[in-house]
């Protein structure tokens, strides 16, 4: 199988076939992660830099584990411990790291566009691990992997993406990825948490009435209220937000019996999602999303750094 991408920066550059290829290989990686010895020699001798200039629990830990399980060398780097605090530019930082003959940079940054920018200052593959309010493509791929396994398909599913749409980089990748795979997407949010032109998101429908939308949905994807990016007061109180847009225990009754609940984490419990729903034994796939993170990121690293050239060893 061919895979004609060097970087994963913009999910809209990936076709349905590219995405399905990543999901199918993630299934193989899932099987590897269920063995006693969870390791492949596939990327032995290659070097991946994890450059996290913004906090992360899930993305950072799952990339580090994915790299170790594929046997590559890793360099963890970023934030206030680097010479950027002495005024070194991002371009000079990348050119310095590239002098070590690195193969891949996984980058998270609070500024949108950093992954694209650094791709012009290194020959390494770049993976966007979340840039500002722009994109988070590996999050979208792991979300697709969880939804695909829970529902058995992506094509034709009705998916609601609910909450802080305007500040979410998850949306920037998830909505286009769902559309590429043939799902129907409904965005649900108060007008104050939508972008100025919601149609640019590419969703099929935009609604501010959660209760009207909920009964039709196969999957409900709750977004975290991005308190660190809020300006002004987009809703009267967190309590009111929870009443109108939170996935509460009462809303369980409005959902299809087999509808699932997703959330990228970290969760604001009692705001966008009540504990009853976050921990719902039949509906919630939130911890499966976390597990999917390692399987999917192993698959992305595998394809970007060589794929079949390296072979999948037993
Ligand atoms: N979903 C997500 O990106 O989580 P972290 O910020 O913990 O990596």
Tab-separated table of N, CA, C and O and ligand atoms in Angstrom, residues 55-60 108 129 136 139 169-170 264-266, ligand 1:
chain	number	residue	atom	x	y	z
A	55	UNK	N	0.990	22.592	27.807
A	55	UNK	CA	0.730	21.385	28.598
A	55	UNK	C	-0.069	20.316	27.836
A	55	UNK	O	-0.874	20.627	26.958
A	56	UNK	N	0.165	19.070	28.208
A	56	UNK	CA	-0.561	17.939	27.619
A	56	UNK	C	-0.394	16.738	28.540
A	56	UNK	O	0.704	16.515	29.061
A	57	UNK	N	-1.450	15.971	28.734
A	57	UNK	CA	-1.327	14.678	29.413
A	57	UNK	C	-1.435	13.554	28.383
A	57	UNK	O	-0.501	12.769	28.176
A	58	UNK	N	-2.593	13.498	27.695
A	58	UNK	CA	-2.879	12.356	26.818
A	58	UNK	C	-1.990	12.313	25.581
A	58	UNK	O	-1.411	11.269	25.256
A	59	UNK	N	-1.918	13.433	24.886
A	59	UNK	CA	-1.213	13.436	23.597
A	59	UNK	C	0.267	13.148	23.809
A	59	UNK	O	0.854	12.317	23.115
A	60	UNK	N	0.844	13.819	24.784
A	60	UNK	CA	2.274	13.652	25.026
A	60	UNK	C	2.606	12.229	25.493
A	60	UNK	O	3.516	11.579	24.970
A	108	UNK	N	3.379	20.429	19.731
A	108	UNK	CA	2.199	21.119	20.277
A	108	UNK	C	2.626	22.537	20.614
A	108	UNK	O	3.685	22.754	21.214
A	129	UNK	N	0.489	18.098	16.974
A	129	UNK	CA	-0.117	17.517	18.186
A	129	UNK	C	-1.036	18.533	18.864
A	129	UNK	O	-1.293	18.435	20.064
A	136	UNK	N	-5.986	19.555	15.452
A	136	UNK	CA	-5.438	18.504	16.318
A	136	UNK	C	-5.701	17.188	15.571
A	136	UNK	O	-6.543	16.381	15.963
A	139	UNK	N	-5.838	13.682	17.205
A	139	UNK	CA	-7.030	13.534	18.055
A	139	UNK	C	-8.211	13.089	17.186
A	139	UNK	O	-8.955	12.172	17.545
A	169	UNK	N	-9.579	23.403	18.888
A	169	UNK	CA	-8.770	22.885	17.774
A	169	UNK	C	-9.199	21.465	17.429
A	169	UNK	O	-8.967	21.000	16.317
A	170	UNK	N	-9.830	20.769	18.382
A	170	UNK	CA	-10.339	19.425	18.092
A	170	UNK	C	-11.335	19.503	16.939
A	170	UNK	O	-11.278	18.728	15.981
A	264	UNK	N	-12.739	14.564	24.199
A	264	UNK	CA	-11.299	14.445	23.971
A	264	UNK	C	-10.485	14.466	25.256
A	264	UNK	O	-9.307	14.071	25.248
A	265	UNK	N	-11.083	14.939	26.372
A	265	UNK	CA	-10.356	15.127	27.623
A	265	UNK	C	-9.438	16.342	27.507
A	265	UNK	O	-9.063	16.719	26.387
A	266	UNK	N	-9.058	16.961	28.616
A	266	UNK	CA	-9.569	16.687	29.946
A	266	UNK	C	-11.011	17.185	30.108
A	266	UNK	O	-11.407	18.138	29.434
B	1	LIG	N1	-7.133	15.638	24.144
B	1	LIG	C1	-5.925	16.185	24.403
B	1	LIG	O1	-5.258	16.739	23.518
B	1	LIG	O2	-5.510	16.050	25.689
B	1	LIG	P1	-4.130	16.578	26.294
B	1	LIG	O3	-4.185	18.094	26.275
B	1	LIG	O4	-4.075	16.004	27.682
B	1	LIG	O5	-3.025	16.086	25.409
